[in-house]
PDB file of C-alpha atoms in Angstrom:
ATOM      1  CA  MET A   4      22.873 -12.027 -12.155  1.00 92.00           C
ATOM      2  CA  THR A   5      22.329 -13.397  -8.652  1.00 97.00           C
ATOM      3  CA  LEU A   6      19.233 -12.661  -6.596  1.00 97.00           C
ATOM      4  CA  ILE A   7      21.256 -10.372  -4.289  1.00 97.00           C
ATOM      5  CA  GLU A   8      22.685  -8.443  -7.245  1.00 98.00           C
ATOM      6  CA  ILE A   9      19.236  -7.895  -8.762  1.00 98.00           C
ATOM      7  CA  PHE A  10      17.853  -6.862  -5.383  1.00 98.00           C
ATOM      8  CA  GLY A  11      20.698  -4.378  -4.895  1.00 98.00           C
ATOM      9  CA  LEU A  12      20.284  -2.922  -8.378  1.00 98.00           C
ATOM     10  CA  VAL A  13      16.576  -2.289  -7.835  1.00 98.00           C
ATOM     11  CA  GLY A  14      17.414  -0.739  -4.466  1.00 98.00           C
ATOM     12  CA  LEU A  15      19.645   1.788  -6.233  1.00 98.00           C
ATOM     13  CA  LEU A  16      16.898   2.426  -8.793  1.00 98.00           C
ATOM     14  CA  ILE A  17      14.369   3.127  -6.040  1.00 98.00           C
ATOM     15  CA  LEU A  18      16.845   5.455  -4.294  1.00 98.00           C
ATOM     16  CA  ALA A  19      17.394   7.372  -7.541  1.00 98.00           C
ATOM     17  CA  LEU A  20      13.654   7.691  -8.165  1.00 98.00           C
ATOM     18  CA  MET A  21      12.985   8.811  -4.601  1.00 98.00           C
ATOM     19  CA  THR A  22      15.776  11.405  -4.812  1.00 98.00           C
ATOM     20  CA  LEU A  23      14.267  12.795  -7.997  1.00 98.00           C
ATOM     21  CA  LEU A  24      10.824  12.840  -6.396  1.00 98.00           C
ATOM     22  CA  TRP A  25      12.258  14.662  -3.358  1.00 97.00           C
ATOM     23  CA  LEU A  26      13.716  17.366  -5.599  1.00 98.00           C
ATOM     24  CA  VAL A  27      10.324  17.811  -7.251  1.00 96.00           C
ATOM     25  CA  SER A  28       8.690  18.059  -3.804  1.00 95.00           C
ATOM     26  CA  LEU A  29      11.071  20.886  -2.864  1.00 96.00           C
ATOM     27  CA  TRP A  30      10.172  22.725  -6.046  1.00 94.00           C
ATOM     28  CA  ILE A  31       6.397  22.448  -5.599  1.00 92.00           C
ATOM     29  CA  LYS A  32       6.538  22.532  -1.748  1.00 92.00           C
ATOM     30  CA  ASP A  33       4.457  19.363  -1.415  1.00 92.00           C
ATOM     31  CA  ALA A  34       5.919  16.165   0.053  1.00 93.00           C
ATOM     32  CA  SER A  35       2.628  14.302  -0.287  1.00 92.00           C
ATOM     33  CA  ILE A  36       3.460  13.473  -3.917  1.00 93.00           C
ATOM     34  CA  VAL A  37       5.322  10.528  -2.410  1.00 96.00           C
ATOM     35  CA  ASP A  38       1.951   8.910  -1.623  1.00 94.00           C
ATOM     36  CA  ILE A  39       0.947   9.033  -5.287  1.00 95.00           C
ATOM     37  CA  PHE A  40       4.232   7.386  -6.237  1.00 97.00           C
ATOM     38  CA  TRP A  41       3.885   4.531  -3.706  1.00 97.00           C
ATOM     39  CA  GLY A  42       1.939   2.188  -5.988  1.00 97.00           C
ATOM     40  CA  VAL A  43       3.821   3.285  -9.121  1.00 98.00           C
ATOM     41  CA  GLY A  44       7.139   2.486  -7.441  1.00 98.00           C
ATOM     42  CA  PHE A  45       6.154  -1.153  -6.994  1.00 98.00           C
ATOM     43  CA  VAL A  46       5.034  -1.353 -10.620  1.00 98.00           C
ATOM     44  CA  ILE A  47       8.410  -0.003 -11.788  1.00 98.00           C
ATOM     45  CA  SER A  48      10.469  -2.239  -9.499  1.00 98.00           C
ATOM     46  CA  GLY A  49       8.299  -5.266 -10.319  1.00 98.00           C
ATOM     47  CA  TRP A  50       8.719  -4.889 -14.055  1.00 98.00           C
ATOM     48  CA  THR A  51      12.444  -4.296 -13.536  1.00 98.00           C
ATOM     49  CA  TYR A  52      12.591  -7.644 -11.736  1.00 98.00           C
ATOM     50  CA  PHE A  53      10.635  -9.103 -14.653  1.00 98.00           C
ATOM     51  CA  SER A  54      13.307  -7.974 -17.134  1.00 98.00           C
ATOM     52  CA  LEU A  55      16.225  -9.148 -14.970  1.00 98.00           C
ATOM     53  CA  THR A  56      14.943 -12.669 -14.213  1.00 97.00           C
ATOM     54  CA  PRO A  57      14.995 -14.585 -17.522  1.00 96.00           C
ATOM     55  CA  ASP A  58      15.032 -17.971 -15.775  1.00 95.00           C
ATOM     56  CA  GLY A  59      11.730 -17.456 -13.957  1.00 97.00           C
ATOM     57  CA  TYR A  60       8.545 -19.201 -15.069  1.00 97.00           C
ATOM     58  CA  VAL A  61       7.103 -16.711 -17.535  1.00 97.00           C
ATOM     59  CA  THR A  62       3.402 -17.447 -16.982  1.00 98.00           C
ATOM     60  CA  ARG A  63       3.734 -16.871 -13.245  1.00 98.00           C
ATOM     61  CA  LYS A  64       5.737 -13.716 -13.911  1.00 98.00           C
ATOM     62  CA  ILE A  65       3.167 -12.260 -16.295  1.00 98.00           C
ATOM     63  CA  LEU A  66       0.207 -13.131 -14.071  1.00 98.00           C
ATOM     64  CA  LEU A  67       1.893 -11.632 -11.022  1.00 98.00           C
ATOM     65  CA  MET A  68       2.909  -8.425 -12.788  1.00 98.00           C
ATOM     66  CA  VAL A  69      -0.538  -7.891 -14.296  1.00 98.00           C
ATOM     67  CA  LEU A  70      -1.994  -8.021 -10.775  1.00 98.00           C
ATOM     68  CA  VAL A  71       0.735  -5.776  -9.347  1.00 98.00           C
ATOM     69  CA  THR A  72       0.223  -3.261 -12.149  1.00 98.00           C
ATOM     70  CA  LEU A  73      -3.553  -3.176 -11.637  1.00 98.00           C
ATOM     71  CA  TRP A  74      -3.086  -2.677  -7.898  1.00 98.00           C
ATOM     72  CA  GLY A  75      -0.346  -0.040  -8.195  1.00 98.00           C
ATOM     73  CA  LEU A  76      -1.847   2.099 -10.949  1.00 98.00           C
ATOM     74  CA  ARG A  77      -5.362   2.073  -9.458  1.00 98.00           C
ATOM     75  CA  LEU A  78      -3.957   3.160  -6.111  1.00 97.00           C
ATOM     76  CA  ALA A  79      -1.847   5.915  -7.694  1.00 97.00           C
ATOM     77  CA  ILE A  80      -4.790   7.248  -9.708  1.00 96.00           C
ATOM     78  CA  HIS A  81      -7.062   7.209  -6.659  1.00 95.00           C
ATOM     79  CA  ILE A  82      -4.585   9.024  -4.398  1.00 94.00           C
ATOM     80  CA  GLY A  83      -3.665  11.413  -7.200  1.00 93.00           C
ATOM     81  CA  ARG A  84      -7.280  12.447  -7.742  1.00 90.00           C
ATOM     82  CA  ARG A  85      -7.849  12.821  -4.023  1.00 86.00           C
ATOM     83  CA  ASN A  86      -4.679  14.748  -3.174  1.00 83.00           C
ATOM     84  CA  LEU A  87      -4.254  16.935  -6.240  1.00 75.00           C
ATOM     85  CA  GLY A  88      -7.829  18.124  -5.966  1.00 63.00           C
ATOM     86  CA  LYS A  89      -7.208  19.550  -2.471  1.00 71.00           C
ATOM     87  CA  GLY A  90      -4.617  22.031  -3.645  1.00 67.00           C
ATOM     88  CA  LYS A  91      -2.609  21.634  -0.442  1.00 77.00           C
ATOM     89  CA  GLU A  92      -0.139  19.274   1.171  1.00 84.00           C
ATOM     90  CA  ASP A  93      -1.400  16.328   3.239  1.00 80.00           C
ATOM     91  CA  TYR A  94      -1.841  17.257   6.905  1.00 81.00           C
ATOM     92  CA  ARG A  95       0.836  14.806   8.084  1.00 85.00           C
ATOM     93  CA  TYR A  96       3.534  16.472   6.023  1.00 89.00           C
ATOM     94  CA  GLN A  97       2.214  19.927   6.918  1.00 90.00           C
ATOM     95  CA  GLN A  98       2.696  19.111  10.594  1.00 89.00           C
ATOM     96  CA  TRP A  99       6.249  17.903  10.008  1.00 90.00           C
ATOM     97  CA  ARG A 100       7.000  20.961   7.860  1.00 91.00           C
ATOM     98  CA  GLU A 101       5.865  23.268  10.683  1.00 90.00           C
ATOM     99  CA  GLN A 102       7.683  21.208  13.301  1.00 90.00           C
ATOM    100  CA  HIS A 103      11.079  21.240  11.556  1.00 90.00           C
ATOM    101  CA  GLY A 104      10.876  24.664   9.954  1.00 89.00           C
ATOM    102  CA  LYS A 105      13.950  25.579   7.902  1.00 90.00           C
ATOM    103  CA  ARG A 106      15.419  22.087   8.403  1.00 93.00           C
ATOM    104  CA  TRP A 107      12.486  20.391   6.677  1.00 93.00           C
ATOM    105  CA  TRP A 108      13.999  20.630   3.199  1.00 93.00           C
ATOM    106  CA  TYR A 109      16.721  18.094   4.047  1.00 93.00           C
ATOM    107  CA  ARG A 110      14.901  16.224   6.825  1.00 94.00           C
ATOM    108  CA  SER A 111      12.078  15.409   4.393  1.00 95.00           C
ATOM    109  CA  PHE A 112      14.570  13.496   2.241  1.00 97.00           C
ATOM    110  CA  PHE A 113      15.282  10.992   5.014  1.00 96.00           C
ATOM    111  CA  GLN A 114      12.039  11.134   7.022  1.00 95.00           C
ATOM    112  CA  VAL A 115       9.749  10.749   4.015  1.00 96.00           C
ATOM    113  CA  PHE A 116      11.450   9.753   0.777  1.00 97.00           C
ATOM    114  CA  VAL A 117      14.329   7.525   1.908  1.00 97.00           C
ATOM    115  CA  LEU A 118      12.124   5.814   4.514  1.00 97.00           C
ATOM    116  CA  GLN A 119       9.325   5.073   2.054  1.00 97.00           C
ATOM    117  CA  GLY A 120      11.853   4.011  -0.560  1.00 98.00           C
ATOM    118  CA  PHE A 121      13.428   1.570   1.910  1.00 98.00           C
ATOM    119  CA  LEU A 122      10.018   0.128   2.797  1.00 98.00           C
ATOM    120  CA  MET A 123       9.188  -0.182  -0.904  1.00 98.00           C
ATOM    121  CA  TRP A 124      12.444  -2.062  -1.465  1.00 98.00           C
ATOM    122  CA  ILE A 125      11.887  -4.539   1.390  1.00 98.00           C
ATOM    123  CA  ILE A 126       8.144  -5.013   0.869  1.00 98.00           C
ATOM    124  CA  GLY A 127       8.730  -5.722  -2.826  1.00 98.00           C
ATOM    125  CA  LEU A 128      10.754  -8.883  -2.073  1.00 98.00           C
ATOM    126  CA  PRO A 129       7.997 -11.339  -3.147  1.00 98.00           C
ATOM    127  CA  LEU A 130       7.951  -9.664  -6.565  1.00 98.00           C
ATOM    128  CA  LEU A 131      11.602 -10.645  -6.947  1.00 98.00           C
ATOM    129  CA  ALA A 132      11.394 -14.160  -5.499  1.00 98.00           C
ATOM    130  CA  ALA A 133       8.298 -15.135  -7.497  1.00 98.00           C
ATOM    131  CA  GLN A 134      10.041 -14.150 -10.737  1.00 98.00           C
ATOM    132  CA  PHE A 135      13.617 -15.235  -9.977  1.00 98.00           C
ATOM    133  CA  TYR A 136      12.985 -18.903  -9.243  1.00 96.00           C
ATOM    134  CA  GLY A 137      12.010 -20.976 -12.272  1.00 93.00           C
ATOM    135  CA  GLU A 138      10.595 -24.011 -10.507  1.00 94.00           C
ATOM    136  CA  PRO A 139       8.009 -25.330 -10.644  1.00 96.00           C
ATOM    137  CA  ASN A 140       7.578 -24.450 -14.302  1.00 94.00           C
ATOM    138  CA  HIS A 141       3.793 -24.577 -14.050  1.00 96.00           C
ATOM    139  CA  LEU A 142       1.136 -22.822 -12.007  1.00 97.00           C
ATOM    140  CA  THR A 143       0.225 -24.469  -8.697  1.00 98.00           C
ATOM    141  CA  TRP A 144      -2.698 -24.256  -6.301  1.00 98.00           C
ATOM    142  CA  LEU A 145      -0.720 -21.626  -4.384  1.00 98.00           C
ATOM    143  CA  ASP A 146      -0.659 -19.416  -7.489  1.00 98.00           C
ATOM    144  CA  GLY A 147      -4.406 -19.869  -7.787  1.00 98.00           C
ATOM    145  CA  LEU A 148      -4.944 -19.098  -4.114  1.00 98.00           C
ATOM    146  CA  GLY A 149      -2.722 -16.035  -4.445  1.00 98.00           C
ATOM    147  CA  ALA A 150      -4.772 -14.747  -7.380  1.00 98.00           C
ATOM    148  CA  LEU A 151      -8.012 -15.392  -5.479  1.00 98.00           C
ATOM    149  CA  LEU A 152      -6.756 -13.606  -2.364  1.00 98.00           C
ATOM    150  CA  TRP A 153      -5.610 -10.702  -4.542  1.00 98.00           C
ATOM    151  CA  LEU A 154      -9.078 -10.503  -6.092  1.00 98.00           C
ATOM    152  CA  VAL A 155     -10.740 -10.346  -2.668  1.00 98.00           C
ATOM    153  CA  GLY A 156      -8.313  -7.673  -1.539  1.00 98.00           C
ATOM    154  CA  PHE A 157      -8.647  -5.655  -4.737  1.00 98.00           C
ATOM    155  CA  TYR A 158     -12.429  -5.679  -4.382  1.00 98.00           C
ATOM    156  CA  PHE A 159     -12.378  -4.444  -0.795  1.00 98.00           C
ATOM    157  CA  GLU A 160      -9.779  -1.762  -1.508  1.00 98.00           C
ATOM    158  CA  ALA A 161     -11.264  -0.471  -4.766  1.00 98.00           C
ATOM    159  CA  ALA A 162     -14.885  -0.725  -3.603  1.00 98.00           C
ATOM    160  CA  GLY A 163     -14.033   0.910  -0.289  1.00 97.00           C
ATOM    161  CA  ASP A 164     -12.289   3.854  -1.964  1.00 97.00           C
ATOM    162  CA  TRP A 165     -15.070   4.282  -4.529  1.00 97.00           C
ATOM    163  CA  GLN A 166     -17.882   4.097  -1.991  1.00 97.00           C
ATOM    164  CA  LEU A 167     -16.161   6.579   0.312  1.00 96.00           C
ATOM    165  CA  SER A 168     -15.462   9.021  -2.534  1.00 94.00           C
ATOM    166  CA  ARG A 169     -19.122   8.999  -3.572  1.00 95.00           C
ATOM    167  CA  PHE A 170     -20.256   9.356   0.044  1.00 95.00           C
ATOM    168  CA  LEU A 171     -18.015  12.374   0.701  1.00 92.00           C
ATOM    169  CA  ALA A 172     -19.000  14.014  -2.586  1.00 92.00           C
ATOM    170  CA  ASN A 173     -22.615  14.248  -1.419  1.00 94.00           C
ATOM    171  CA  PRO A 174     -23.112  17.409   0.717  1.00 93.00           C
ATOM    172  CA  ALA A 175     -26.013  15.717   2.490  1.00 93.00           C
ATOM    173  CA  ASN A 176     -23.535  13.314   4.127  1.00 91.00           C
ATOM    174  CA  LYS A 177     -21.450  16.018   5.814  1.00 89.00           C
ATOM    175  CA  GLY A 178     -20.677  14.945   9.374  1.00 84.00           C
ATOM    176  CA  LYS A 179     -22.143  11.486   8.826  1.00 88.00           C
ATOM    177  CA  LEU A 180     -20.499   8.048   8.883  1.00 92.00           C
ATOM    178  CA  LEU A 181     -20.354   5.626   5.995  1.00 94.00           C
ATOM    179  CA  THR A 182     -21.526   2.293   7.404  1.00 94.00           C
ATOM    180  CA  THR A 183     -22.927   0.598   4.305  1.00 95.00           C
ATOM    181  CA  GLY A 184     -21.394  -1.411   1.466  1.00 97.00           C
ATOM    182  CA  VAL A 185     -18.029  -2.920   2.382  1.00 98.00           C
ATOM    183  CA  TRP A 186     -17.828  -0.407   5.240  1.00 97.00           C
ATOM    184  CA  ARG A 187     -20.525  -2.438   6.959  1.00 96.00           C
ATOM    185  CA  TYR A 188     -18.091  -5.313   7.486  1.00 97.00           C
ATOM    186  CA  THR A 189     -14.859  -3.471   8.322  1.00 97.00           C
ATOM    187  CA  ARG A 190     -14.060   0.065   9.392  1.00 96.00           C
ATOM    188  CA  HIS A 191     -11.122   0.127   6.990  1.00 96.00           C
ATOM    189  CA  PRO A 192     -11.878  -1.979   3.907  1.00 97.00           C
ATOM    190  CA  ASN A 193      -9.198  -0.223   1.840  1.00 96.00           C
ATOM    191  CA  TYR A 194      -6.442  -1.049   4.334  1.00 97.00           C
ATOM    192  CA  PHE A 195      -7.601  -4.651   4.680  1.00 97.00           C
ATOM    193  CA  GLY A 196      -7.758  -4.959   0.895  1.00 98.00           C
ATOM    194  CA  ASP A 197      -4.242  -3.617   0.498  1.00 98.00           C
ATOM    195  CA  ALA A 198      -2.848  -6.102   3.025  1.00 98.00           C
ATOM    196  CA  ALA A 199      -4.776  -9.015   1.472  1.00 98.00           C
ATOM    197  CA  GLN A 200      -3.324  -8.271  -1.946  1.00 98.00           C
ATOM    198  CA  TRP A 201       0.211  -8.373  -0.580  1.00 98.00           C
ATOM    199  CA  TRP A 202      -0.426 -11.724   1.063  1.00 98.00           C
ATOM    200  CA  GLY A 203      -1.635 -12.794  -2.379  1.00 98.00           C
ATOM    201  CA  PHE A 204       1.618 -11.618  -3.971  1.00 98.00           C
ATOM    202  CA  TYR A 205       3.512 -13.548  -1.305  1.00 98.00           C
ATOM    203  CA  LEU A 206       1.703 -16.762  -2.251  1.00 98.00           C
ATOM    204  CA  PHE A 207       3.138 -16.449  -5.778  1.00 98.00           C
ATOM    205  CA  ALA A 208       6.612 -16.387  -4.238  1.00 98.00           C
ATOM    206  CA  LEU A 209       5.707 -19.291  -1.940  1.00 98.00           C
ATOM    207  CA  ALA A 210       4.513 -21.270  -4.968  1.00 98.00           C
ATOM    208  CA  THR A 211       8.087 -21.426  -6.269  1.00 97.00           C
ATOM    209  CA  GLY A 212       9.093 -23.485  -3.243  1.00 95.00           C
ATOM    210  CA  SER A 213      12.061 -21.179  -2.629  1.00 96.00           C
ATOM    211  CA  GLY A 214      10.441 -17.835  -1.835  1.00 96.00           C
ATOM    212  CA  TRP A 215       8.948 -18.750   1.548  1.00 97.00           C
ATOM    213  CA  TRP A 216      11.322 -16.342   3.332  1.00 97.00           C
ATOM    214  CA  THR A 217       9.663 -13.270   1.767  1.00 98.00           C
ATOM    215  CA  PHE A 218       6.777 -13.487   4.272  1.00 98.00           C
ATOM    216  CA  ILE A 219       8.430 -10.459   5.910  1.00 97.00           C
ATOM    217  CA  SER A 220       6.892  -8.352   3.116  1.00 97.00           C
ATOM    218  CA  PRO A 221       3.143  -8.868   3.735  1.00 97.00           C
ATOM    219  CA  LEU A 222       3.805  -9.024   7.463  1.00 98.00           C
ATOM    220  CA  ILE A 223       5.393  -5.553   7.444  1.00 97.00           C
ATOM    221  CA  MET A 224       2.617  -4.209   5.209  1.00 97.00           C
ATOM    222  CA  SER A 225      -0.106  -5.632   7.468  1.00 97.00           C
ATOM    223  CA  LEU A 226       1.496  -4.277  10.645  1.00 96.00           C
ATOM    224  CA  LEU A 227       1.991  -0.836   9.121  1.00 95.00           C
ATOM    225  CA  LEU A 228      -1.586  -0.651   7.881  1.00 96.00           C
ATOM    226  CA  ARG A 229      -3.103  -1.947  11.110  1.00 94.00           C
ATOM    227  CA  PHE A 230      -0.934  -0.405  13.810  1.00 92.00           C
ATOM    228  CA  VAL A 231       1.207   2.430  12.398  1.00 90.00           C
ATOM    229  CA  SER A 232       0.309   4.541   9.363  1.00 83.00           C
ATOM    230  CA  GLY A 233      -3.157   3.198   8.637  1.00 82.00           C
ATOM    231  CA  VAL A 234      -5.913   2.267  11.071  1.00 89.00           C
ATOM    232  CA  ALA A 235      -4.229   3.500  14.268  1.00 84.00           C
ATOM    233  CA  MET A 236      -3.287   6.920  12.879  1.00 82.00           C
ATOM    234  CA  LEU A 237      -6.640   7.566  11.224  1.00 83.00           C
ATOM    235  CA  GLU A 238      -8.744   6.521  14.194  1.00 84.00           C
ATOM    236  CA  LYS A 239      -6.958   8.850  16.619  1.00 77.00           C
ATOM    237  CA  GLY A 240      -8.931  11.755  15.245  1.00 71.00           C
ATOM    238  CA  LEU A 241     -12.094   9.939  14.227  1.00 77.00           C
ATOM    239  CA  LYS A 242     -12.985   8.715  17.715  1.00 70.00           C
ATOM    240  CA  SER A 243     -13.141  12.274  19.029  1.00 67.00           C
ATOM    241  CA  SER A 244     -14.379  14.153  15.966  1.00 73.00           C
ATOM    242  CA  LYS A 245     -17.014  11.910  14.370  1.00 77.00           C
ATOM    243  CA  PRO A 246     -20.392  11.613  16.108  1.00 79.00           C
ATOM    244  CA  GLY A 247     -21.460   7.991  16.407  1.00 81.00           C
ATOM    245  CA  TYR A 248     -17.983   6.601  15.765  1.00 87.00           C
ATOM    246  CA  ALA A 249     -17.830   4.905  19.176  1.00 85.00           C
ATOM    247  CA  GLU A 250     -20.951   2.924  18.297  1.00 87.00           C
ATOM    248  CA  TYR A 251     -19.450   2.061  14.911  1.00 90.00           C
ATOM    249  CA  VAL A 252     -16.306   0.800  16.645  1.00 90.00           C
ATOM    250  CA  ALA A 253     -18.385  -1.338  18.997  1.00 90.00           C
ATOM    251  CA  SER A 254     -20.258  -3.054  16.163  1.00 93.00           C
ATOM    252  CA  THR A 255     -17.724  -3.298  13.317  1.00 95.00           C
ATOM    253  CA  ASN A 256     -14.295  -4.911  13.070  1.00 95.00           C
ATOM    254  CA  ALA A 257     -11.390  -2.535  12.573  1.00 94.00           C
ATOM    255  CA  PHE A 258      -9.544  -4.550   9.927  1.00 95.00           C
ATOM    256  CA  ILE A 259     -10.614  -8.065   8.978  1.00 96.00           C
ATOM    257  CA  PRO A 260     -14.174  -8.065   7.513  1.00 96.00           C
ATOM    258  CA  TRP A 261     -16.911  -9.773   9.482  1.00 96.00           C
ATOM    259  CA  PHE A 262     -20.615  -9.400  10.093  1.00 95.00           C
ATOM    260  CA  PRO A 263     -21.524  -6.477  12.379  1.00 93.00           C
ATOM    261  CA  LYS A 264     -22.106  -7.283  16.031  1.00 89.00           C
ATOM    262  CA  LYS A 265     -25.682  -7.016  17.139  1.00 80.00           C
ATOM    263  CA  LYS A 266     -26.544  -4.212  19.531  1.00 68.00           C
ATOM    264  CA  LYS A 267     -27.213  -5.394  23.073  1.00 60.00           C
TER     265      LYS A 267
END
């Protein structure tokens, strides 16, 4: 099979999975299950690429898919624990449900499930390129750099989620800001970590010498996390609702970790 044929086949698979997920969301009246599936979808599509690319360098393929699987399943478990414990739909989907009323049942298919499925399909391009091309048939410094960048990103994302979960679970912290741990160096360590891991996945594709063009994947992910569905969306409410957040913004980078600025 050609690269385009494999890409198209996985696109149809993602569409089928998203359609099934949409039907489940109608049944349980909760569109936020799509967030739990986000990481799992990349694991499924990545391993599908693995099975359809017999000419790829197997060591690179295995290493890449182990990292993708660790990222995707950890993210799914984290979001699943967080969302399912609330017993209600995420506020974003609640707002859209109220806004569209009786039309939401079909609008949710395109506005939520098809859109996220399309993004999953495009963003997953490095997972295809890194496994499709068989040369070089050995690991390179780019593979090593990709694994290292993934490790940094995984640490910031996993540590950030864990530290925040523990902080919020303590009633004594109600109304307070978490500004310690990895949150001392970036206001959104989980979003930075997610983006860093995708740049790491891209380096595996770049290591083949033929997958350079898949840079669109981590670029889209980084822009979404920084300016659309991540930092920008979350901080709209935080700046007005969290006491002391303005001071936190003044001293701590929004995305890329760095040492806090000293107070003047």
